């Protein structure tokens, strides 16, 4: 029987109600979850790894990169068919994308979690974990990169985003899921291939990358604050197709002139950033000054990518991993 390495790190899937604090806390070891999965032994032999029990909001990019290395080493063993990572859903899309960029393997690496805790009616953790394990051993999931399995849907790590704060169907992809899990989490069907996969070969990352969000009237204050704090890269969740307010543009111009990597990403829920307009602060104006563009990546994922690109140490500020104009 195939072996699946399961890394459990906490999150809602491991949360119980703490009466002293009056709320949920991630405290339950993953062994308690797997004891409740019927017929688990018929799916795979699960090798459990529990590096922490914590909310995903407390994780660091360097910590997650270390876990990616650990999983990559485990997948080199011939008896291991794939891996599952169970964690909190708040940063699940970013963690999965970090694994997708750093792991060069054909074996499935499947992320999952829960939107409801074991103490709540409608706990979805067992179903999600079962679907993740089934996907990890499925030959249909080989070569698809890191995946996210939630609510019986299989998503590509690069494409998936958490679009609702609490709903069971919180995770969506603009192009729809790659496939589905059926038969109580035991049948895997893949309908399409993931779009735009990429590998960033690095074992380190640059943590000093700030994420700045544009809004009506945003000025250069957050840009200057990030630079004073020692930022080596800036990701801007820009308006429209890649535009920033004029007052913010001057701060970004100073950052680019100082050799800081600036990546323009979308604030919109979907779509691609492109340099269409040429006024001060617009995409064309930013591109002419050396800003890079994240295509259709969310700003949060563009930050993960820039951290890894700057950490790769190739000396060109990670530009080869983003779009630049003219091209």
PDB file of C-alpha atoms in Angstrom:
ATOM      1  CA  UNK A   1       0.000   0.000   0.000  1.00  0.00           C
ATOM      2  CA  UNK A   2       1.207   3.505  -0.850  1.00  0.00           C
ATOM      3  CA  UNK A   3       2.478   5.764   1.911  1.00  0.00           C
ATOM      4  CA  UNK A   4       1.305   9.357   2.302  1.00  0.00           C
ATOM      5  CA  UNK A   5       3.323  11.730   4.449  1.00  0.00           C
ATOM      6  CA  UNK A   6       0.872  14.006   6.235  1.00  0.00           C
ATOM      7  CA  UNK A   7       2.172  17.196   7.814  1.00  0.00           C
ATOM      8  CA  UNK A   8      -0.350  18.640  10.252  1.00  0.00           C
ATOM      9  CA  UNK A   9       0.227  22.145  11.590  1.00  0.00           C
ATOM     10  CA  UNK A  10      -3.045  23.097  13.276  1.00  0.00           C
ATOM     11  CA  UNK A  11      -5.728  25.535  12.194  1.00  0.00           C
ATOM     12  CA  UNK A  12      -9.509  25.204  12.403  1.00  0.00           C
ATOM     13  CA  UNK A  13      -9.271  21.505  11.589  1.00  0.00           C
ATOM     14  CA  UNK A  14      -7.487  21.128  14.940  1.00  0.00           C
ATOM     15  CA  UNK A  15      -9.408  23.780  16.893  1.00  0.00           C
ATOM     16  CA  UNK A  16     -11.410  23.213  20.047  1.00  0.00           C
ATOM     17  CA  UNK A  17     -13.361  25.650  22.198  1.00  0.00           C
ATOM     18  CA  UNK A  18     -11.413  27.100  25.102  1.00  0.00           C
ATOM     19  CA  UNK A  19     -13.945  28.146  27.774  1.00  0.00           C
ATOM     20  CA  UNK A  20     -11.386  30.264  29.610  1.00  0.00           C
ATOM     21  CA  UNK A  21     -10.674  32.349  26.514  1.00  0.00           C
ATOM     22  CA  UNK A  22     -14.184  32.169  25.107  1.00  0.00           C
ATOM     23  CA  UNK A  23     -13.144  31.082  21.611  1.00  0.00           C
ATOM     24  CA  UNK A  24     -11.566  28.443  19.404  1.00  0.00           C
ATOM     25  CA  UNK A  25      -7.874  27.520  19.639  1.00  0.00           C
ATOM     26  CA  UNK A  26      -5.795  25.055  17.624  1.00  0.00           C
ATOM     27  CA  UNK A  27      -4.943  22.436  20.243  1.00  0.00           C
ATOM     28  CA  UNK A  28      -5.977  18.996  18.951  1.00  0.00           C
ATOM     29  CA  UNK A  29      -3.187  16.672  17.715  1.00  0.00           C
ATOM     30  CA  UNK A  30      -3.747  15.342  14.203  1.00  0.00           C
ATOM     31  CA  UNK A  31      -3.820  11.774  15.541  1.00  0.00           C
ATOM     32  CA  UNK A  32      -7.242  12.597  16.974  1.00  0.00           C
ATOM     33  CA  UNK A  33      -8.503  13.602  13.536  1.00  0.00           C
ATOM     34  CA  UNK A  34      -7.188  10.502  11.776  1.00  0.00           C
ATOM     35  CA  UNK A  35      -8.681   8.228  14.402  1.00  0.00           C
ATOM     36  CA  UNK A  36     -12.057   9.473  13.198  1.00  0.00           C
ATOM     37  CA  UNK A  37     -11.600   8.775   9.465  1.00  0.00           C
ATOM     38  CA  UNK A  38     -13.456   5.586   8.546  1.00  0.00           C
ATOM     39  CA  UNK A  39     -11.635   3.231   6.176  1.00  0.00           C
ATOM     40  CA  UNK A  40      -8.419   5.272   6.215  1.00  0.00           C
ATOM     41  CA  UNK A  41      -6.345   2.113   6.092  1.00  0.00           C
ATOM     42  CA  UNK A  42      -7.923   1.222   2.734  1.00  0.00           C
ATOM     43  CA  UNK A  43      -6.659   4.472   1.175  1.00  0.00           C
ATOM     44  CA  UNK A  44      -3.051   4.682   2.265  1.00  0.00           C
ATOM     45  CA  UNK A  45      -0.600   4.193   5.051  1.00  0.00           C
ATOM     46  CA  UNK A  46      -0.414   7.635   6.649  1.00  0.00           C
ATOM     47  CA  UNK A  47       2.895   8.753   8.106  1.00  0.00           C
ATOM     48  CA  UNK A  48       2.069  11.649  10.396  1.00  0.00           C
ATOM     49  CA  UNK A  49       4.390  14.619  11.004  1.00  0.00           C
ATOM     50  CA  UNK A  50       3.298  17.352  13.431  1.00  0.00           C
ATOM     51  CA  UNK A  51       5.839  20.217  13.559  1.00  0.00           C
ATOM     52  CA  UNK A  52       3.437  22.558  15.356  1.00  0.00           C
ATOM     53  CA  UNK A  53      -0.175  23.088  16.399  1.00  0.00           C
ATOM     54  CA  UNK A  54      -0.954  26.708  15.612  1.00  0.00           C
ATOM     55  CA  UNK A  55      -3.189  29.065  13.675  1.00  0.00           C
ATOM     56  CA  UNK A  56      -1.935  29.687  10.144  1.00  0.00           C
ATOM     57  CA  UNK A  57      -1.826  33.415  10.880  1.00  0.00           C
ATOM     58  CA  UNK A  58       1.184  32.774  13.148  1.00  0.00           C
ATOM     59  CA  UNK A  59       3.288  30.994  10.500  1.00  0.00           C
ATOM     60  CA  UNK A  60       6.285  32.670   8.859  1.00  0.00           C
ATOM     61  CA  UNK A  61       7.400  32.296   5.221  1.00  0.00           C
ATOM     62  CA  UNK A  62      10.780  30.936   6.368  1.00  0.00           C
ATOM     63  CA  UNK A  63       9.028  28.336   8.516  1.00  0.00           C
ATOM     64  CA  UNK A  64       6.874  27.213   5.596  1.00  0.00           C
ATOM     65  CA  UNK A  65       9.909  27.069   3.299  1.00  0.00           C
ATOM     66  CA  UNK A  66      11.548  24.747   5.810  1.00  0.00           C
ATOM     67  CA  UNK A  67       8.492  22.516   5.745  1.00  0.00           C
ATOM     68  CA  UNK A  68       8.629  22.454   1.951  1.00  0.00           C
ATOM     69  CA  UNK A  69      12.201  21.136   2.192  1.00  0.00           C
ATOM     70  CA  UNK A  70      11.098  18.478   4.680  1.00  0.00           C
ATOM     71  CA  UNK A  71       8.271  17.312   2.425  1.00  0.00           C
ATOM     72  CA  UNK A  72      10.551  17.341  -0.607  1.00  0.00           C
ATOM     73  CA  UNK A  73      13.001  15.037   1.168  1.00  0.00           C
ATOM     74  CA  UNK A  74      10.184  12.689   2.190  1.00  0.00           C
ATOM     75  CA  UNK A  75       8.925  12.492  -1.394  1.00  0.00           C
ATOM     76  CA  UNK A  76      12.318  11.188  -2.525  1.00  0.00           C
ATOM     77  CA  UNK A  77      11.533   7.906  -0.797  1.00  0.00           C
ATOM     78  CA  UNK A  78      10.165   5.440  -3.380  1.00  0.00           C
ATOM     79  CA  UNK A  79       7.387   4.112  -1.142  1.00  0.00           C
ATOM     80  CA  UNK A  80       5.919   7.612  -0.637  1.00  0.00           C
ATOM     81  CA  UNK A  81       3.236   8.309  -3.251  1.00  0.00           C
ATOM     82  CA  UNK A  82       2.469  11.864  -2.185  1.00  0.00           C
ATOM     83  CA  UNK A  83       2.057  14.266   0.689  1.00  0.00           C
ATOM     84  CA  UNK A  84      -0.749  16.075   2.489  1.00  0.00           C
ATOM     85  CA  UNK A  85      -0.430  19.313   4.442  1.00  0.00           C
ATOM     86  CA  UNK A  86      -3.224  20.158   6.885  1.00  0.00           C
ATOM     87  CA  UNK A  87      -3.279  23.717   8.152  1.00  0.00           C
ATOM     88  CA  UNK A  88      -5.407  26.760   8.871  1.00  0.00           C
ATOM     89  CA  UNK A  89      -7.150  28.251   5.876  1.00  0.00           C
ATOM     90  CA  UNK A  90      -6.256  31.922   6.432  1.00  0.00           C
ATOM     91  CA  UNK A  91      -2.852  31.587   4.737  1.00  0.00           C
ATOM     92  CA  UNK A  92      -3.397  28.226   3.040  1.00  0.00           C
ATOM     93  CA  UNK A  93      -3.282  29.612  -0.505  1.00  0.00           C
ATOM     94  CA  UNK A  94       0.062  31.334   0.137  1.00  0.00           C
ATOM     95  CA  UNK A  95       1.637  28.290   1.794  1.00  0.00           C
ATOM     96  CA  UNK A  96       0.468  26.000  -1.000  1.00  0.00           C
ATOM     97  CA  UNK A  97       1.866  28.384  -3.614  1.00  0.00           C
ATOM     98  CA  UNK A  98       5.225  28.520  -1.816  1.00  0.00           C
ATOM     99  CA  UNK A  99       5.389  24.710  -1.978  1.00  0.00           C
ATOM    100  CA  UNK A 100       4.348  24.822  -5.644  1.00  0.00           C
ATOM    101  CA  UNK A 101       7.204  27.181  -6.520  1.00  0.00           C
ATOM    102  CA  UNK A 102       9.909  25.383  -4.556  1.00  0.00           C
ATOM    103  CA  UNK A 103       9.180  21.667  -5.009  1.00  0.00           C
ATOM    104  CA  UNK A 104      10.340  20.026  -8.233  1.00  0.00           C
ATOM    105  CA  UNK A 105       8.446  16.746  -8.003  1.00  0.00           C
ATOM    106  CA  UNK A 106       5.810  14.896  -9.975  1.00  0.00           C
ATOM    107  CA  UNK A 107       4.285  13.483  -6.792  1.00  0.00           C
ATOM    108  CA  UNK A 108       1.138  15.212  -5.527  1.00  0.00           C
ATOM    109  CA  UNK A 109       1.393  17.589  -2.582  1.00  0.00           C
ATOM    110  CA  UNK A 110      -2.107  18.357  -1.382  1.00  0.00           C
ATOM    111  CA  UNK A 111      -3.139  21.077   1.061  1.00  0.00           C
ATOM    112  CA  UNK A 112      -6.364  20.988   3.009  1.00  0.00           C
ATOM    113  CA  UNK A 113      -8.002  22.153   6.201  1.00  0.00           C
ATOM    114  CA  UNK A 114     -11.445  22.960   7.529  1.00  0.00           C
ATOM    115  CA  UNK A 115     -13.855  25.861   7.620  1.00  0.00           C
ATOM    116  CA  UNK A 116     -15.648  24.484  10.678  1.00  0.00           C
ATOM    117  CA  UNK A 117     -14.043  23.094  13.799  1.00  0.00           C
ATOM    118  CA  UNK A 118     -14.588  19.625  15.305  1.00  0.00           C
ATOM    119  CA  UNK A 119     -16.774  21.300  17.960  1.00  0.00           C
ATOM    120  CA  UNK A 120     -19.171  22.738  15.373  1.00  0.00           C
ATOM    121  CA  UNK A 121     -22.090  21.171  13.531  1.00  0.00           C
ATOM    122  CA  UNK A 122     -21.053  20.400   9.958  1.00  0.00           C
ATOM    123  CA  UNK A 123     -17.356  19.804  10.688  1.00  0.00           C
ATOM    124  CA  UNK A 124     -15.779  19.400   7.251  1.00  0.00           C
ATOM    125  CA  UNK A 125     -12.286  18.375   8.303  1.00  0.00           C
ATOM    126  CA  UNK A 126     -12.688  14.613   7.958  1.00  0.00           C
ATOM    127  CA  UNK A 127     -14.157  14.883   4.460  1.00  0.00           C
ATOM    128  CA  UNK A 128     -11.483  17.350   3.356  1.00  0.00           C
ATOM    129  CA  UNK A 129      -8.646  15.273   4.804  1.00  0.00           C
ATOM    130  CA  UNK A 130     -10.014  12.142   3.157  1.00  0.00           C
ATOM    131  CA  UNK A 131     -10.200  13.898  -0.208  1.00  0.00           C
ATOM    132  CA  UNK A 132      -6.668  15.199   0.229  1.00  0.00           C
ATOM    133  CA  UNK A 133      -5.276  11.723   0.967  1.00  0.00           C
ATOM    134  CA  UNK A 134      -7.151  10.241  -1.988  1.00  0.00           C
ATOM    135  CA  UNK A 135      -5.709  12.939  -4.244  1.00  0.00           C
ATOM    136  CA  UNK A 136      -2.194  12.392  -2.876  1.00  0.00           C
ATOM    137  CA  UNK A 137      -2.234   8.715  -3.907  1.00  0.00           C
ATOM    138  CA  UNK A 138      -4.094   9.248  -7.183  1.00  0.00           C
ATOM    139  CA  UNK A 139      -2.050   8.830 -10.384  1.00  0.00           C
ATOM    140  CA  UNK A 140      -4.346  11.430 -11.964  1.00  0.00           C
ATOM    141  CA  UNK A 141      -2.855  14.105  -9.700  1.00  0.00           C
ATOM    142  CA  UNK A 142       0.772  13.463 -10.611  1.00  0.00           C
ATOM    143  CA  UNK A 143       2.522  16.356 -12.310  1.00  0.00           C
ATOM    144  CA  UNK A 144      -0.092  18.958 -11.332  1.00  0.00           C
ATOM    145  CA  UNK A 145       2.054  20.724  -8.729  1.00  0.00           C
ATOM    146  CA  UNK A 146       0.792  21.615  -5.293  1.00  0.00           C
ATOM    147  CA  UNK A 147      -2.968  21.259  -4.941  1.00  0.00           C
ATOM    148  CA  UNK A 148      -5.683  22.430  -2.576  1.00  0.00           C
ATOM    149  CA  UNK A 149      -8.600  20.118  -1.802  1.00  0.00           C
ATOM    150  CA  UNK A 150     -11.549  21.711  -0.046  1.00  0.00           C
ATOM    151  CA  UNK A 151     -15.288  21.070  -0.263  1.00  0.00           C
ATOM    152  CA  UNK A 152     -14.770  18.154  -2.721  1.00  0.00           C
ATOM    153  CA  UNK A 153     -12.970  20.407  -5.208  1.00  0.00           C
ATOM    154  CA  UNK A 154      -9.354  20.101  -6.396  1.00  0.00           C
ATOM    155  CA  UNK A 155      -7.649  23.423  -7.102  1.00  0.00           C
ATOM    156  CA  UNK A 156      -4.207  24.380  -8.397  1.00  0.00           C
ATOM    157  CA  UNK A 157      -2.157  26.187  -5.769  1.00  0.00           C
ATOM    158  CA  UNK A 158      -1.300  29.003  -8.176  1.00  0.00           C
ATOM    159  CA  UNK A 159      -4.945  29.659  -9.029  1.00  0.00           C
ATOM    160  CA  UNK A 160      -6.912  29.139  -5.839  1.00  0.00           C
ATOM    161  CA  UNK A 161      -7.958  31.931  -3.478  1.00  0.00           C
ATOM    162  CA  UNK A 162      -9.996  32.111  -0.303  1.00  0.00           C
ATOM    163  CA  UNK A 163     -13.002  34.158  -1.386  1.00  0.00           C
ATOM    164  CA  UNK A 164     -15.239  33.902   1.687  1.00  0.00           C
ATOM    165  CA  UNK A 165     -14.465  34.259   5.361  1.00  0.00           C
ATOM    166  CA  UNK A 166     -16.538  31.367   6.713  1.00  0.00           C
ATOM    167  CA  UNK A 167     -18.418  29.453   3.997  1.00  0.00           C
ATOM    168  CA  UNK A 168     -17.677  25.795   3.297  1.00  0.00           C
ATOM    169  CA  UNK A 169     -17.206  26.740  -0.368  1.00  0.00           C
ATOM    170  CA  UNK A 170     -14.711  29.473   0.553  1.00  0.00           C
ATOM    171  CA  UNK A 171     -11.979  28.412  -1.909  1.00  0.00           C
ATOM    172  CA  UNK A 172     -12.426  29.230  -5.585  1.00  0.00           C
ATOM    173  CA  UNK A 173     -10.382  29.505  -8.785  1.00  0.00           C
ATOM    174  CA  UNK A 174     -11.177  31.997 -11.523  1.00  0.00           C
ATOM    175  CA  UNK A 175     -11.033  29.237 -14.156  1.00  0.00           C
ATOM    176  CA  UNK A 176     -12.810  26.733 -11.937  1.00  0.00           C
ATOM    177  CA  UNK A 177     -11.329  23.724 -10.117  1.00  0.00           C
ATOM    178  CA  UNK A 178      -8.980  21.275 -11.797  1.00  0.00           C
ATOM    179  CA  UNK A 179     -11.206  18.428 -10.715  1.00  0.00           C
ATOM    180  CA  UNK A 180     -13.397  16.944  -8.064  1.00  0.00           C
ATOM    181  CA  UNK A 181     -13.428  14.357  -5.302  1.00  0.00           C
ATOM    182  CA  UNK A 182     -16.429  12.034  -5.129  1.00  0.00           C
ATOM    183  CA  UNK A 183     -17.665   8.890  -3.421  1.00  0.00           C
ATOM    184  CA  UNK A 184     -17.153  10.269   0.064  1.00  0.00           C
ATOM    185  CA  UNK A 185     -13.701  11.561  -0.769  1.00  0.00           C
ATOM    186  CA  UNK A 186     -12.395   8.389  -2.360  1.00  0.00           C
ATOM    187  CA  UNK A 187     -12.803   8.997  -6.089  1.00  0.00           C
ATOM    188  CA  UNK A 188     -10.648  11.568  -7.885  1.00  0.00           C
ATOM    189  CA  UNK A 189     -11.488  13.123 -11.255  1.00  0.00           C
ATOM    190  CA  UNK A 190      -9.298  15.680 -13.049  1.00  0.00           C
ATOM    191  CA  UNK A 191     -10.910  17.822 -15.779  1.00  0.00           C
ATOM    192  CA  UNK A 192      -8.088  20.167 -16.826  1.00  0.00           C
ATOM    193  CA  UNK A 193      -4.437  21.046 -16.297  1.00  0.00           C
ATOM    194  CA  UNK A 194      -3.173  23.928 -14.132  1.00  0.00           C
ATOM    195  CA  UNK A 195      -2.186  27.183 -15.823  1.00  0.00           C
ATOM    196  CA  UNK A 196       1.222  28.854 -15.711  1.00  0.00           C
ATOM    197  CA  UNK A 197       3.208  26.643 -13.349  1.00  0.00           C
ATOM    198  CA  UNK A 198       6.714  27.828 -12.502  1.00  0.00           C
ATOM    199  CA  UNK A 199       9.649  26.656 -10.402  1.00  0.00           C
ATOM    200  CA  UNK A 200      11.905  29.006  -8.420  1.00  0.00           C
ATOM    201  CA  UNK A 201      15.004  26.978  -7.489  1.00  0.00           C
ATOM    202  CA  UNK A 202      16.028  28.326  -4.085  1.00  0.00           C
ATOM    203  CA  UNK A 203      16.479  27.162  -0.522  1.00  0.00           C
ATOM    204  CA  UNK A 204      16.168  30.614   1.018  1.00  0.00           C
ATOM    205  CA  UNK A 205      13.895  33.626   0.782  1.00  0.00           C
ATOM    206  CA  UNK A 206      14.093  37.345   1.409  1.00  0.00           C
ATOM    207  CA  UNK A 207      11.709  38.108   4.290  1.00  0.00           C
ATOM    208  CA  UNK A 208      11.889  41.890   3.880  1.00  0.00           C
ATOM    209  CA  UNK A 209       9.174  42.211   1.243  1.00  0.00           C
ATOM    210  CA  UNK A 210       6.275  44.528   2.051  1.00  0.00           C
ATOM    211  CA  UNK A 211       2.731  44.245   0.697  1.00  0.00           C
ATOM    212  CA  UNK A 212       1.064  47.627   0.127  1.00  0.00           C
ATOM    213  CA  UNK A 213      -2.573  48.056  -0.857  1.00  0.00           C
ATOM    214  CA  UNK A 214      -3.866  50.955  -2.933  1.00  0.00           C
ATOM    215  CA  UNK A 215      -7.111  52.754  -2.192  1.00  0.00           C
ATOM    216  CA  UNK A 216      -8.659  56.070  -3.119  1.00  0.00           C
ATOM    217  CA  UNK A 217      -6.129  58.752  -2.190  1.00  0.00           C
ATOM    218  CA  UNK A 218      -3.333  56.482  -0.929  1.00  0.00           C
ATOM    219  CA  UNK A 219      -0.083  58.448  -0.720  1.00  0.00           C
ATOM    220  CA  UNK A 220       3.593  57.534  -0.335  1.00  0.00           C
ATOM    221  CA  UNK A 221       3.505  57.173   3.457  1.00  0.00           C
ATOM    222  CA  UNK A 222       3.360  53.334   3.426  1.00  0.00           C
ATOM    223  CA  UNK A 223       6.074  53.187   0.756  1.00  0.00           C
ATOM    224  CA  UNK A 224       8.431  55.399   2.740  1.00  0.00           C
ATOM    225  CA  UNK A 225       7.679  53.503   5.957  1.00  0.00           C
ATOM    226  CA  UNK A 226       8.523  50.198   4.287  1.00  0.00           C
ATOM    227  CA  UNK A 227      11.793  51.578   2.939  1.00  0.00           C
ATOM    228  CA  UNK A 228      12.766  52.975   6.350  1.00  0.00           C
ATOM    229  CA  UNK A 229      12.113  49.521   7.806  1.00  0.00           C
ATOM    230  CA  UNK A 230      14.622  48.026   5.354  1.00  0.00           C
ATOM    231  CA  UNK A 231      12.333  46.512   2.716  1.00  0.00           C
ATOM    232  CA  UNK A 232      14.197  44.902  -0.183  1.00  0.00           C
ATOM    233  CA  UNK A 233      11.054  44.471  -2.231  1.00  0.00           C
ATOM    234  CA  UNK A 234       7.582  45.975  -2.516  1.00  0.00           C
ATOM    235  CA  UNK A 235       4.438  44.340  -3.864  1.00  0.00           C
ATOM    236  CA  UNK A 236       1.645  46.790  -4.629  1.00  0.00           C
ATOM    237  CA  UNK A 237      -1.976  45.652  -4.790  1.00  0.00           C
ATOM    238  CA  UNK A 238      -2.785  48.185  -7.479  1.00  0.00           C
ATOM    239  CA  UNK A 239      -6.049  49.629  -8.694  1.00  0.00           C
ATOM    240  CA  UNK A 240      -7.640  48.453 -11.919  1.00  0.00           C
ATOM    241  CA  UNK A 241      -5.218  46.868 -14.359  1.00  0.00           C
ATOM    242  CA  UNK A 242      -2.113  48.087 -12.510  1.00  0.00           C
ATOM    243  CA  UNK A 243      -2.420  51.759 -11.557  1.00  0.00           C
ATOM    244  CA  UNK A 244      -1.635  53.631  -8.325  1.00  0.00           C
ATOM    245  CA  UNK A 245      -2.622  57.117  -7.088  1.00  0.00           C
ATOM    246  CA  UNK A 246      -0.276  59.937  -8.134  1.00  0.00           C
ATOM    247  CA  UNK A 247       0.873  60.652  -4.582  1.00  0.00           C
ATOM    248  CA  UNK A 248       1.847  57.020  -4.084  1.00  0.00           C
ATOM    249  CA  UNK A 249       3.591  56.915  -7.456  1.00  0.00           C
ATOM    250  CA  UNK A 250       6.303  59.322  -6.330  1.00  0.00           C
ATOM    251  CA  UNK A 251       7.265  57.046  -3.451  1.00  0.00           C
ATOM    252  CA  UNK A 252       7.440  54.047  -5.765  1.00  0.00           C
ATOM    253  CA  UNK A 253       9.585  56.075  -8.166  1.00  0.00           C
ATOM    254  CA  UNK A 254      12.031  56.755  -5.336  1.00  0.00           C
ATOM    255  CA  UNK A 255      12.063  53.075  -4.407  1.00  0.00           C
ATOM    256  CA  UNK A 256      12.802  51.999  -7.974  1.00  0.00           C
ATOM    257  CA  UNK A 257      15.565  54.585  -8.298  1.00  0.00           C
ATOM    258  CA  UNK A 258      17.124  53.145  -5.132  1.00  0.00           C
ATOM    259  CA  UNK A 259      17.201  49.647  -6.639  1.00  0.00           C
ATOM    260  CA  UNK A 260      14.249  48.232  -4.704  1.00  0.00           C
ATOM    261  CA  UNK A 261      12.250  45.588  -6.574  1.00  0.00           C
ATOM    262  CA  UNK A 262       8.667  46.785  -7.099  1.00  0.00           C
ATOM    263  CA  UNK A 263       6.028  44.337  -8.310  1.00  0.00           C
ATOM    264  CA  UNK A 264       2.584  45.491  -9.412  1.00  0.00           C
ATOM    265  CA  UNK A 265      -0.242  43.031  -8.683  1.00  0.00           C
ATOM    266  CA  UNK A 266      -4.019  43.208  -8.749  1.00  0.00           C
ATOM    267  CA  UNK A 267      -6.313  44.437  -6.026  1.00  0.00           C
ATOM    268  CA  UNK A 268      -9.295  43.223  -8.040  1.00  0.00           C
ATOM    269  CA  UNK A 269     -10.657  39.756  -7.342  1.00  0.00           C
ATOM    270  CA  UNK A 270      -9.602  38.515 -10.790  1.00  0.00           C
ATOM    271  CA  UNK A 271      -7.888  39.601 -13.973  1.00  0.00           C
ATOM    272  CA  UNK A 272      -4.392  40.561 -15.110  1.00  0.00           C
ATOM    273  CA  UNK A 273      -2.275  43.662 -14.517  1.00  0.00           C
ATOM    274  CA  UNK A 274      -0.962  45.232 -17.730  1.00  0.00           C
ATOM    275  CA  UNK A 275       0.517  48.680 -18.495  1.00  0.00           C
ATOM    276  CA  UNK A 276      -2.398  50.187 -20.425  1.00  0.00           C
ATOM    277  CA  UNK A 277      -2.333  53.795 -19.269  1.00  0.00           C
ATOM    278  CA  UNK A 278       0.529  56.293 -19.313  1.00  0.00           C
ATOM    279  CA  UNK A 279      -0.368  59.029 -16.788  1.00  0.00           C
ATOM    280  CA  UNK A 280       1.684  59.440 -13.601  1.00  0.00           C
ATOM    281  CA  UNK A 281       1.145  56.352 -11.465  1.00  0.00           C
ATOM    282  CA  UNK A 282      -0.482  54.335 -14.237  1.00  0.00           C
ATOM    283  CA  UNK A 283       0.861  51.010 -15.435  1.00  0.00           C
ATOM    284  CA  UNK A 284       2.833  52.322 -18.419  1.00  0.00           C
ATOM    285  CA  UNK A 285       4.440  55.010 -16.247  1.00  0.00           C
ATOM    286  CA  UNK A 286       5.426  52.409 -13.624  1.00  0.00           C
ATOM    287  CA  UNK A 287       6.780  49.994 -16.246  1.00  0.00           C
ATOM    288  CA  UNK A 288       8.919  52.720 -17.794  1.00  0.00           C
ATOM    289  CA  UNK A 289      10.586  53.194 -14.404  1.00  0.00           C
ATOM    290  CA  UNK A 290      11.351  49.501 -13.954  1.00  0.00           C
ATOM    291  CA  UNK A 291       8.343  48.136 -12.110  1.00  0.00           C
ATOM    292  CA  UNK A 292       7.603  44.455 -12.690  1.00  0.00           C
ATOM    293  CA  UNK A 293       4.147  42.964 -13.183  1.00  0.00           C
ATOM    294  CA  UNK A 294       2.601  39.879 -11.557  1.00  0.00           C
ATOM    295  CA  UNK A 295       0.253  38.986 -14.424  1.00  0.00           C
ATOM    296  CA  UNK A 296      -2.858  37.386 -12.890  1.00  0.00           C
ATOM    297  CA  UNK A 297      -1.307  36.471  -9.527  1.00  0.00           C
ATOM    298  CA  UNK A 298      -2.933  37.841  -6.403  1.00  0.00           C
ATOM    299  CA  UNK A 299      -0.849  40.351  -4.485  1.00  0.00           C
ATOM    300  CA  UNK A 300      -0.389  37.906  -1.593  1.00  0.00           C
ATOM    301  CA  UNK A 301       1.024  35.259  -3.920  1.00  0.00           C
ATOM    302  CA  UNK A 302       3.131  37.794  -5.784  1.00  0.00           C
ATOM    303  CA  UNK A 303       4.743  38.609  -2.432  1.00  0.00           C
ATOM    304  CA  UNK A 304       5.598  34.934  -1.862  1.00  0.00           C
ATOM    305  CA  UNK A 305       7.071  34.729  -5.346  1.00  0.00           C
ATOM    306  CA  UNK A 306       9.135  37.887  -4.907  1.00  0.00           C
ATOM    307  CA  UNK A 307      10.483  36.656  -1.558  1.00  0.00           C
ATOM    308  CA  UNK A 308      11.711  33.481  -3.231  1.00  0.00           C
ATOM    309  CA  UNK A 309      12.979  35.285  -6.338  1.00  0.00           C
ATOM    310  CA  UNK A 310      15.039  37.711  -4.256  1.00  0.00           C
ATOM    311  CA  UNK A 311      16.269  34.834  -2.111  1.00  0.00           C
ATOM    312  CA  UNK A 312      17.514  32.887  -5.124  1.00  0.00           C
ATOM    313  CA  UNK A 313      20.621  35.080  -5.198  1.00  0.00           C
ATOM    314  CA  UNK A 314      20.944  35.384  -8.966  1.00  0.00           C
ATOM    315  CA  UNK A 315      21.690  39.101  -8.738  1.00  0.00           C
ATOM    316  CA  UNK A 316      18.944  40.523 -10.969  1.00  0.00           C
ATOM    317  CA  UNK A 317      16.379  41.217  -8.229  1.00  0.00           C
ATOM    318  CA  UNK A 318      14.111  38.381  -9.347  1.00  0.00           C
ATOM    319  CA  UNK A 319      13.076  40.124 -12.569  1.00  0.00           C
ATOM    320  CA  UNK A 320      13.123  36.936 -14.643  1.00  0.00           C
ATOM    321  CA  UNK A 321      10.198  35.574 -12.614  1.00  0.00           C
ATOM    322  CA  UNK A 322       7.868  38.491 -13.434  1.00  0.00           C
ATOM    323  CA  UNK A 323       6.678  40.292 -16.526  1.00  0.00           C
ATOM    324  CA  UNK A 324       8.452  43.431 -17.645  1.00  0.00           C
ATOM    325  CA  UNK A 325       7.835  45.873 -20.505  1.00  0.00           C
ATOM    326  CA  UNK A 326       8.724  46.403 -23.268  1.00  0.00           C
ATOM    327  CA  UNK A 327       8.794  42.717 -24.037  1.00  0.00           C
TER     328      UNK A 327
END
